[in-house]
Amino acid sequence: MSDEQRIPTPDPPIRDLGYILNHLGEERAGYHGAVAPPLVQSSIFAFPTVAEMRLGFADEYAAHLYTRGNNPTVAILRKKVAALEGAEDCLAFASGAAAMAAAVFASVRAGDHVLCIAKPYSWTRGLLRDLLPKFGVSTSFVDGTDVANFENAIQAGTRLIVLESPNTMTYEQQDLAAVAVLARRHGLRTICDNSFATPLNQSPIAQGIDLVVHSATKYLNGHSDVVAGMLCGSEAILREVFKGPYMTFGAILSPHDAWLMIRGLRTLAVRMERVAASTARVLAYVEAHPKIRRVYHPQASTSEQADLSHRQLKRASGLLSIDIDTDDVAAVERFCNALRRFLMTVSWGGYESLAFPVCAVFPAGATVCVTPIPLSLVRLSIGLEDADDLIADLDQALARV
Ligand SMILES: *Cc1c(COP(=O)(O)O)cnc(C)c1O
C-alpha cells in the first residue's frame, strides 16, 4: 500500500462544525497527504486535449481554466463557507463590499427599486444610494425592525430587499423569517449581510433568505491580515452572479488570501466561544458603569429586540457600542486616547480588541443615513485578550472622561 492510499479520508463526510473547519474540501490524498492544503498560485490550468478544453469552456463555473473563474485553493474555502451557511455554493470575492456589489448588480436592472434597512454598512449605503442611481436603480431605506415597514415601502418595480441583521453600530435586527415570507409573497429576492453573527450564530438561508454576504475580513478570517468577501446561495443564483459581476468585475479573492483564510477558519469556533465569554463580561461591566449612558448590543439588557435576539441569534459576538455620558467630544477623545489594550481603528472581528470612535469620522451634527448616531458613541470589538485586562483598560480610560 502506498503512502497516499493510507491517508484517512472521512467518508461519508460528517457535516459537523469541526469537520467543516478542519477537513471539508481538503482532498489530502490528491496532494501527497499534505496536512496544510497547497497554495495553487497559478493563473491558468492546462488541458491535455482540445476536447477537454472545449468542456472547460462549456462550463467555466465548474471547470479549472483561469483563476478569475476557479482556483483549487479558493475552491476549498468556498466549500467550507457554503457548508457553514447551509448553502449550495459560495463565491469568494476580494472584499465584502465586492461580494455585496456583485449580489446586488446580479439582482437588478434599470427601472428596478430596492428596499434596504435604514443604517446599513457605509459602503452598502454608498452602492445603493450613490452608485446604483447612475444605472436607473433606486433604493428606499426603511427601519427594518418592523417587517411592516418593508411591506409598506414595496413599489411596482421593487425587486430586492437588502438586510444586515444586526447592523454594526447600533445593532438593529430584522426578523429574517418574516422578511423572507413577505419577499416570497411578492416575488422579491433577499440578501442578508451576516458578518456580525457569523454562520455559527445565525443561519439566514435556513430562515428563507436567498443570498448571504460576508465581510470575511472580520470574524471568518479573524486575524486582521486579509480583506475578503463571501457570497452564499443556491447554485442557480450563483451561476447568474458568476456569469455577470463575478467574471466581469473580476473582484476575486487571490489564492494566497484564500489560503490564509482557510487557516483563519480553523479556529473560528474556538475564537467565537472565547469572544462570547469575554463579551458577556465586558457587557456586564459597561452596563453598570455610571459614565456610560447606553450600551448597544443585541444581547444588552436594554435591547428593544430581546425576543428576536433570543430567537434568531444563537450567541453573542464581540461587537458592541457604548454611548459615553457626555456631550463634550473632548471627553470622548480623552477616553479613547487613554485606551492601551484596545487599538483605535476601523474594522473588527480580529484577534485583537479595537475601539472605533464615531466622532473621528462624522462632523458634529451629521446624521448617518436616516437616523442620527451620537458623536459620544464608541464601538468596541472584543478580541482574544483576557477579559480582566480589557475591563481594567476600560476602567482606567473611563476615569478620564
Ligand atoms: C466591513 C463590512 C463590510 C465590508 O467588507 P469589506 O471586507 O471591508 O469590503 C460589509 N458589511 C459589514 C457589516 C462590514 O462590517
Short mmCIF file of C-alpha atoms and ligand atoms in Angstrom, two decimals:
data_model
loop_
_atom_site.label_atom_id
_atom_site.label_comp_id
_atom_site.label_asym_id
_atom_site.label_seq_id
_atom_site.Cartn_x
_atom_site.Cartn_y
_atom_site.Cartn_z
CA MET A 1 0.00 0.00 0.00
CA SER A 2 1.45 3.37 -0.97
CA ASP A 3 1.57 6.26 1.49
CA GLU A 4 -1.14 8.04 -0.44
CA GLN A 5 -3.54 5.15 -0.02
CA ARG A 6 -3.10 5.17 3.74
CA ILE A 7 -4.38 8.69 4.24
CA PRO A 8 -7.70 8.52 6.07
CA THR A 9 -10.47 10.38 4.25
CA PRO A 10 -13.66 10.78 6.28
CA ASP A 11 -16.20 9.10 4.06
CA PRO A 12 -19.12 9.60 4.19
CA PRO A 13 -18.39 13.13 5.39
CA ILE A 14 -19.88 14.07 8.72
CA ARG A 15 -21.02 17.62 8.19
CA ASP A 16 -20.40 18.81 11.72
CA LEU A 17 -18.67 22.08 12.52
CA GLY A 18 -15.29 20.60 13.44
CA TYR A 19 -15.29 18.54 10.26
CA ILE A 20 -16.14 21.50 8.05
CA LEU A 21 -13.48 23.78 9.54
CA ASN A 22 -10.73 21.19 9.65
CA HIS A 23 -11.33 18.78 6.77
CA LEU A 24 -14.16 19.53 4.33
CA GLY A 25 -12.90 20.22 0.80
CA GLU A 26 -9.37 19.10 1.57
CA GLU A 27 -8.58 16.12 -0.62
CA ARG A 28 -5.29 15.26 1.03
CA ALA A 29 -4.76 12.03 -0.89
CA GLY A 30 -4.52 14.16 -4.02
CA TYR A 31 -1.61 16.19 -2.62
CA HIS A 32 0.68 13.60 -1.02
CA GLY A 33 -1.06 13.75 2.32
CA ALA A 34 -0.04 17.36 2.92
CA VAL A 35 -1.95 18.39 6.04
CA ALA A 36 -1.98 22.08 5.13
CA PRO A 37 -3.60 22.43 1.70
CA PRO A 38 -1.43 23.50 -1.22
CA LEU A 39 -1.44 27.13 -2.30
CA VAL A 40 -2.11 26.77 -6.03
CA GLN A 41 -0.52 30.02 -7.14
CA SER A 42 -1.36 29.60 -10.81
CA SER A 43 -3.39 31.89 -13.05
CA ILE A 44 -4.10 29.21 -15.67
CA PHE A 45 -4.82 25.49 -15.92
CA ALA A 46 -3.78 23.50 -18.98
CA PHE A 47 -5.79 20.82 -20.79
CA PRO A 48 -4.35 17.65 -22.30
CA THR A 49 -6.72 17.62 -25.28
CA VAL A 50 -8.84 20.02 -27.32
CA ALA A 51 -11.93 18.02 -26.33
CA GLU A 52 -11.25 18.62 -22.62
CA MET A 53 -10.51 22.29 -23.21
CA ARG A 54 -13.84 22.56 -25.03
CA LEU A 55 -15.59 21.05 -21.99
CA GLY A 56 -13.82 23.57 -19.74
CA PHE A 57 -15.12 26.48 -21.83
CA ALA A 58 -18.60 24.97 -21.93
CA ASP A 59 -18.97 25.24 -18.13
CA GLU A 60 -16.47 27.67 -16.70
CA TYR A 61 -18.42 27.78 -13.42
CA ALA A 62 -17.39 24.17 -12.79
CA ALA A 63 -14.05 24.00 -14.67
CA HIS A 64 -10.50 24.91 -13.73
CA LEU A 65 -9.48 27.11 -16.65
CA TYR A 66 -8.47 30.53 -15.35
CA THR A 67 -8.13 31.74 -11.73
CA ARG A 68 -10.55 34.65 -12.28
CA GLY A 69 -13.16 31.89 -12.50
CA ASN A 70 -11.89 28.94 -10.44
CA ASN A 71 -8.83 28.03 -8.42
CA PRO A 72 -8.35 24.84 -6.35
CA THR A 73 -7.23 26.67 -3.18
CA VAL A 74 -10.14 29.10 -3.40
CA ALA A 75 -12.45 26.11 -4.05
CA ILE A 76 -11.56 24.60 -0.64
CA LEU A 77 -12.56 27.82 1.08
CA ARG A 78 -15.79 28.10 -0.95
CA LYS A 79 -16.85 24.58 0.08
CA LYS A 80 -16.24 25.29 3.74
CA VAL A 81 -18.12 28.61 3.83
CA ALA A 82 -21.04 27.18 1.80
CA ALA A 83 -21.32 24.28 4.27
CA LEU A 84 -21.18 26.65 7.25
CA GLU A 85 -24.05 28.68 5.79
CA GLY A 86 -26.04 25.61 4.72
CA ALA A 87 -25.88 26.93 1.14
CA GLU A 88 -25.49 25.03 -2.13
CA ASP A 89 -22.47 27.08 -3.09
CA CYS A 90 -20.38 30.13 -2.30
CA LEU A 91 -18.31 32.58 -4.34
CA ALA A 92 -15.23 34.26 -2.87
CA PHE A 93 -14.50 37.94 -3.53
CA ALA A 94 -11.69 40.41 -2.97
CA SER A 95 -13.74 42.12 -0.23
CA GLY A 96 -17.11 42.08 1.49
CA ALA A 97 -18.02 45.21 -0.47
CA ALA A 98 -17.29 43.37 -3.74
CA ALA A 99 -19.50 40.45 -2.65
CA MET A 100 -22.39 42.81 -1.82
CA ALA A 101 -21.96 44.79 -5.07
CA ALA A 102 -21.94 41.57 -7.13
CA ALA A 103 -25.05 40.24 -5.36
CA VAL A 104 -26.95 43.49 -5.95
CA PHE A 105 -25.79 44.05 -9.56
CA ALA A 106 -26.81 40.49 -10.45
CA SER A 107 -30.27 41.06 -8.98
CA VAL A 108 -31.45 44.34 -10.54
CA ARG A 109 -31.78 46.12 -13.86
CA ALA A 110 -32.61 49.71 -14.92
CA GLY A 111 -36.02 50.76 -13.60
CA ASP A 112 -35.89 48.45 -10.58
CA HIS A 113 -36.34 49.52 -6.97
CA VAL A 114 -34.55 48.16 -3.90
CA LEU A 115 -35.51 48.15 -0.21
CA CYS A 116 -32.71 48.39 2.33
CA ILE A 117 -32.51 48.77 6.10
CA ALA A 118 -32.07 52.30 7.44
CA LYS A 119 -28.47 52.01 8.64
CA PRO A 120 -26.56 49.51 6.52
CA TYR A 121 -22.75 49.25 6.38
CA SER A 122 -21.49 52.53 4.91
CA TRP A 123 -20.36 51.16 1.52
CA THR A 124 -23.57 49.16 1.11
CA ARG A 125 -25.30 52.52 1.52
CA GLY A 126 -22.84 54.05 -0.99
CA LEU A 127 -23.61 51.31 -3.51
CA LEU A 128 -27.39 51.68 -3.20
CA ARG A 129 -27.71 55.43 -2.62
CA ASP A 130 -24.89 56.84 -4.78
CA LEU A 131 -23.81 54.31 -7.41
CA LEU A 132 -26.94 52.42 -8.49
CA PRO A 133 -28.99 55.54 -9.42
CA LYS A 134 -26.47 56.03 -12.28
CA PHE A 135 -27.85 52.78 -13.71
CA GLY A 136 -31.51 53.66 -13.17
CA VAL A 137 -31.98 51.71 -9.93
CA SER A 138 -33.47 53.47 -6.90
CA THR A 139 -33.48 52.48 -3.22
CA SER A 140 -35.74 53.23 -0.23
CA PHE A 141 -34.08 52.94 3.18
CA VAL A 142 -36.56 51.79 5.82
CA ASP A 143 -36.46 50.95 9.52
CA GLY A 144 -36.15 47.17 9.36
CA THR A 145 -37.07 46.49 12.97
CA ASP A 146 -40.73 46.20 11.87
CA VAL A 147 -41.40 43.97 8.86
CA ALA A 148 -44.49 46.08 8.06
CA ASN A 149 -42.16 48.93 7.04
CA PHE A 150 -40.81 46.79 4.20
CA GLU A 151 -44.30 45.83 3.11
CA ASN A 152 -45.47 49.47 3.10
CA ALA A 153 -42.46 50.56 1.01
CA ILE A 154 -42.93 47.98 -1.77
CA GLN A 155 -43.45 49.63 -5.18
CA ALA A 156 -44.38 48.20 -8.59
CA GLY A 157 -40.68 47.96 -9.53
CA THR A 158 -39.36 46.56 -6.24
CA ARG A 159 -37.15 43.52 -6.88
CA LEU A 160 -34.78 43.18 -3.95
CA ILE A 161 -34.54 43.56 -0.16
CA VAL A 162 -31.10 44.17 1.37
CA LEU A 163 -30.76 43.24 5.05
CA GLU A 164 -27.99 43.38 7.62
CA SER A 165 -29.03 41.76 10.87
CA PRO A 166 -27.83 43.10 13.14
CA ASN A 167 -26.11 46.17 11.69
CA THR A 168 -22.77 47.05 13.16
CA MET A 169 -23.10 50.33 15.03
CA THR A 170 -26.49 50.22 16.76
CA TYR A 171 -27.34 46.51 16.17
CA GLU A 172 -30.90 46.76 14.90
CA GLN A 173 -32.17 43.39 13.76
CA GLN A 174 -34.68 42.27 11.18
CA ASP A 175 -36.94 39.26 11.63
CA LEU A 176 -35.33 37.23 8.83
CA ALA A 177 -38.02 34.53 8.59
CA ALA A 178 -40.81 37.14 8.44
CA VAL A 179 -38.99 39.22 5.78
CA ALA A 180 -38.36 36.04 3.76
CA VAL A 181 -42.08 35.16 3.83
CA LEU A 182 -43.00 38.70 2.74
CA ALA A 183 -40.39 38.68 -0.03
CA ARG A 184 -41.55 35.33 -1.42
CA ARG A 185 -45.15 36.51 -1.41
CA HIS A 186 -44.14 39.50 -3.57
CA GLY A 187 -41.54 37.67 -5.70
CA LEU A 188 -38.61 39.65 -4.30
CA ARG A 189 -35.05 38.43 -3.82
CA THR A 190 -33.43 38.84 -0.38
CA ILE A 191 -29.80 39.41 0.60
CA CYS A 192 -28.59 39.38 4.21
CA ASP A 193 -25.20 40.62 5.40
CA ASN A 194 -24.35 38.05 8.11
CA SER A 195 -20.91 39.39 9.04
CA PHE A 196 -21.76 40.27 12.67
CA ALA A 197 -23.31 36.94 13.64
CA THR A 198 -21.10 34.60 11.59
CA PRO A 199 -22.66 31.37 10.28
CA LEU A 200 -22.09 29.87 13.75
CA ASN A 201 -24.61 32.18 15.40
CA GLN A 202 -27.20 32.89 12.69
CA SER A 203 -28.37 31.00 9.60
CA PRO A 204 -30.25 33.30 7.19
CA ILE A 205 -30.62 30.66 4.45
CA ALA A 206 -32.39 28.32 6.88
CA GLN A 207 -34.80 31.22 7.56
CA GLY A 208 -35.61 31.54 3.85
CA ILE A 209 -33.19 34.31 2.81
CA ASP A 210 -31.83 33.85 -0.75
CA LEU A 211 -28.28 35.20 -0.50
CA VAL A 212 -25.86 35.68 2.38
CA VAL A 213 -22.97 38.15 2.21
CA HIS A 214 -19.94 38.13 4.49
CA SER A 215 -17.19 40.56 5.05
CA ALA A 216 -14.81 37.65 5.65
CA THR A 217 -12.27 40.32 6.64
CA LYS A 218 -13.97 40.20 10.03
CA TYR A 219 -14.61 37.02 12.07
CA LEU A 220 -14.32 34.42 9.30
CA ASN A 221 -10.66 35.21 8.75
CA GLY A 222 -10.23 36.69 12.20
CA HIS A 223 -6.56 37.72 12.00
CA SER A 224 -6.68 41.24 10.52
CA ASP A 225 -4.41 40.20 7.65
CA VAL A 226 -6.85 39.59 4.77
CA VAL A 227 -9.63 41.63 3.11
CA ALA A 228 -12.17 39.17 1.68
CA GLY A 229 -15.86 38.68 0.92
CA MET A 230 -18.14 35.67 0.55
CA LEU A 231 -21.48 35.26 -1.18
CA CYS A 232 -23.55 32.15 -0.41
CA GLY A 233 -26.76 30.93 -2.03
CA SER A 234 -28.30 28.49 -4.48
CA GLU A 235 -26.19 27.30 -7.39
CA ALA A 236 -28.77 28.76 -9.79
CA ILE A 237 -28.37 32.30 -8.42
CA LEU A 238 -24.60 31.99 -8.02
CA ARG A 239 -24.29 30.89 -11.64
CA GLU A 240 -26.07 34.15 -12.57
CA VAL A 241 -23.66 36.08 -10.36
CA PHE A 242 -20.68 34.19 -11.83
CA LYS A 243 -21.60 34.94 -15.46
CA GLY A 244 -22.35 38.55 -14.56
CA PRO A 245 -20.49 40.66 -12.00
CA TYR A 246 -18.14 37.94 -10.72
CA MET A 247 -16.42 37.41 -14.07
CA THR A 248 -16.89 40.91 -15.48
CA PHE A 249 -15.81 42.95 -12.43
CA GLY A 250 -13.16 40.34 -11.61
CA ALA A 251 -13.01 41.29 -7.91
CA ILE A 252 -11.85 37.80 -6.95
CA LEU A 253 -10.07 36.53 -3.86
CA SER A 254 -6.43 35.62 -4.61
CA PRO A 255 -5.31 32.01 -3.93
CA HIS A 256 -2.89 33.31 -1.30
CA ASP A 257 -5.62 35.18 0.58
CA ALA A 258 -7.87 32.10 0.32
CA TRP A 259 -5.06 30.00 1.81
CA LEU A 260 -4.70 32.42 4.73
CA MET A 261 -8.47 32.37 5.20
CA ILE A 262 -8.56 28.56 5.35
CA ARG A 263 -6.01 28.83 8.16
CA GLY A 264 -8.01 31.55 9.90
CA LEU A 265 -11.19 29.46 9.70
CA ARG A 266 -9.60 26.55 11.61
CA THR A 267 -10.06 28.46 14.86
CA LEU A 268 -13.41 30.12 14.12
CA ALA A 269 -15.37 28.01 16.62
CA VAL A 270 -12.90 28.45 19.50
CA ARG A 271 -12.43 32.15 18.75
CA MET A 272 -16.19 32.75 18.78
CA GLU A 273 -16.56 30.86 22.06
CA ARG A 274 -13.84 32.95 23.71
CA VAL A 275 -15.27 36.17 22.24
CA ALA A 276 -18.77 35.34 23.53
CA ALA A 277 -17.48 34.66 27.05
CA SER A 278 -15.37 37.85 27.20
CA THR A 279 -18.14 39.95 25.65
CA ALA A 280 -20.62 38.80 28.30
CA ARG A 281 -18.20 40.03 30.98
CA VAL A 282 -17.47 43.34 29.22
CA LEU A 283 -21.22 43.89 28.69
CA ALA A 284 -21.90 43.41 32.40
CA TYR A 285 -19.12 45.87 33.25
CA VAL A 286 -20.12 48.66 30.85
CA GLU A 287 -23.85 48.30 31.58
CA ALA A 288 -23.14 49.02 35.27
CA HIS A 289 -20.75 51.94 34.65
CA PRO A 290 -22.14 55.37 35.67
CA LYS A 291 -20.28 57.22 32.89
CA ILE A 292 -21.97 55.16 30.15
CA ARG A 293 -25.38 56.39 29.01
CA ARG A 294 -26.35 53.40 26.95
CA VAL A 295 -24.87 50.14 25.73
CA TYR A 296 -25.78 48.92 22.25
CA HIS A 297 -25.57 45.17 21.61
CA PRO A 298 -28.25 42.63 20.61
CA GLN A 299 -27.85 40.99 24.00
CA ALA A 300 -27.62 44.17 26.09
CA SER A 301 -30.22 44.29 28.86
CA THR A 302 -31.66 47.49 27.30
CA SER A 303 -32.07 45.94 23.82
CA GLU A 304 -35.55 46.61 22.47
CA GLN A 305 -35.37 43.41 20.43
CA ALA A 306 -34.50 40.90 23.16
CA ASP A 307 -37.13 38.40 21.94
CA LEU A 308 -35.82 38.48 18.41
CA SER A 309 -32.19 38.17 19.63
CA HIS A 310 -33.23 35.15 21.62
CA ARG A 311 -34.94 33.53 18.65
CA GLN A 312 -32.54 34.43 15.89
CA LEU A 313 -29.03 34.81 17.34
CA LYS A 314 -27.55 31.73 18.97
CA ARG A 315 -24.82 33.58 20.84
CA ALA A 316 -23.23 36.97 21.33
CA SER A 317 -20.46 38.11 19.05
CA GLY A 318 -17.98 40.66 20.27
CA LEU A 319 -19.03 43.96 18.74
CA LEU A 320 -20.81 46.49 20.96
CA SER A 321 -21.12 50.25 21.19
CA ILE A 322 -21.02 52.39 24.30
CA ASP A 323 -22.56 55.84 24.48
CA ILE A 324 -20.40 57.83 26.85
CA ASP A 325 -22.45 60.07 29.12
CA THR A 326 -21.14 63.42 27.90
CA ASP A 327 -21.89 65.94 25.17
CA ASP A 328 -18.25 67.03 25.24
CA VAL A 329 -16.38 65.41 22.34
CA ALA A 330 -13.08 66.24 24.11
CA ALA A 331 -14.07 63.90 26.97
CA VAL A 332 -14.78 61.10 24.46
CA GLU A 333 -11.35 61.77 22.93
CA ARG A 334 -9.67 61.56 26.37
CA PHE A 335 -11.30 58.14 26.91
CA CYS A 336 -10.19 56.82 23.52
CA ASN A 337 -6.66 58.24 23.76
CA ALA A 338 -6.19 56.60 27.17
CA LEU A 339 -7.03 53.06 25.95
CA ARG A 340 -3.99 50.77 25.94
CA ARG A 341 -5.37 47.31 25.11
CA PHE A 342 -7.93 48.45 22.53
CA LEU A 343 -6.26 49.58 19.31
CA MET A 344 -8.03 52.56 17.78
CA THR A 345 -9.02 51.94 14.17
CA VAL A 346 -11.74 50.76 11.76
CA SER A 347 -12.95 47.21 11.16
CA TRP A 348 -13.50 44.48 13.77
CA GLY A 349 -13.62 40.71 14.25
CA GLY A 350 -9.87 40.08 14.55
CA TYR A 351 -7.91 38.51 17.41
CA GLU A 352 -7.20 41.96 18.86
CA SER A 353 -9.59 44.30 20.63
CA LEU A 354 -10.43 47.56 18.86
CA ALA A 355 -12.10 50.88 19.56
CA PHE A 356 -13.80 52.98 16.86
CA PRO A 357 -14.91 56.48 17.95
CA VAL A 358 -17.78 57.80 15.83
CA CYS A 359 -16.53 61.37 16.47
CA ALA A 360 -13.39 60.63 14.42
CA VAL A 361 -15.47 60.06 11.29
CA PHE A 362 -18.54 62.26 11.34
CA PRO A 363 -18.54 66.03 11.83
CA ALA A 364 -20.62 67.37 14.71
CA GLY A 365 -24.32 67.42 13.86
CA ALA A 366 -24.07 64.96 10.97
CA THR A 367 -26.80 62.40 10.58
CA VAL A 368 -25.89 58.96 9.37
CA CYS A 369 -28.38 57.95 6.70
CA VAL A 370 -31.85 58.48 8.22
CA THR A 371 -31.21 58.11 11.93
CA PRO A 372 -28.63 60.15 13.83
CA ILE A 373 -25.79 58.31 15.57
CA PRO A 374 -24.47 60.17 18.66
CA LEU A 375 -20.91 61.51 18.49
CA SER A 376 -20.40 60.16 22.02
CA LEU A 377 -20.64 56.59 20.65
CA VAL A 378 -17.55 54.38 20.68
CA ARG A 379 -17.74 50.95 19.07
CA LEU A 380 -15.67 48.22 20.73
CA SER A 381 -14.60 44.94 19.17
CA ILE A 382 -13.74 42.35 21.81
CA GLY A 383 -10.74 40.23 20.83
CA LEU A 384 -8.94 37.30 22.39
CA GLU A 385 -7.10 39.11 25.21
CA ASP A 386 -8.02 38.34 28.83
CA ALA A 387 -11.38 39.83 29.77
CA ASP A 388 -9.90 41.08 33.07
CA ASP A 389 -7.26 43.02 31.16
CA LEU A 390 -9.82 44.55 28.81
CA ILE A 391 -12.09 45.59 31.68
CA ALA A 392 -9.16 47.10 33.60
CA ASP A 393 -8.22 49.07 30.49
CA LEU A 394 -11.79 50.37 30.04
CA ASP A 395 -11.86 51.26 33.73
CA GLN A 396 -8.73 53.42 33.67
CA ALA A 397 -9.81 55.09 30.40
CA LEU A 398 -13.36 55.84 31.64
CA ALA A 399 -11.77 57.57 34.65
CA ARG A 400 -10.51 60.24 32.19
CA VAL A 401 -13.99 61.14 30.88
C1 LIG B 1 -16.62 45.63 6.87
C2 LIG B 1 -18.03 45.35 6.47
C3 LIG B 1 -18.40 45.17 5.14
C4 LIG B 1 -17.43 45.37 4.00
O1 LIG B 1 -16.48 44.39 3.98
P1 LIG B 1 -15.01 44.62 3.38
O2 LIG B 1 -14.42 43.28 3.52
O3 LIG B 1 -14.37 45.69 4.21
O4 LIG B 1 -15.19 45.07 1.97
C5 LIG B 1 -19.69 44.81 4.85
N1 LIG B 1 -20.61 44.66 5.83
C6 LIG B 1 -20.29 44.83 7.12
C7 LIG B 1 -21.34 44.66 8.16
C8 LIG B 1 -18.99 45.20 7.49
O5 LIG B 1 -18.70 45.40 8.77
#
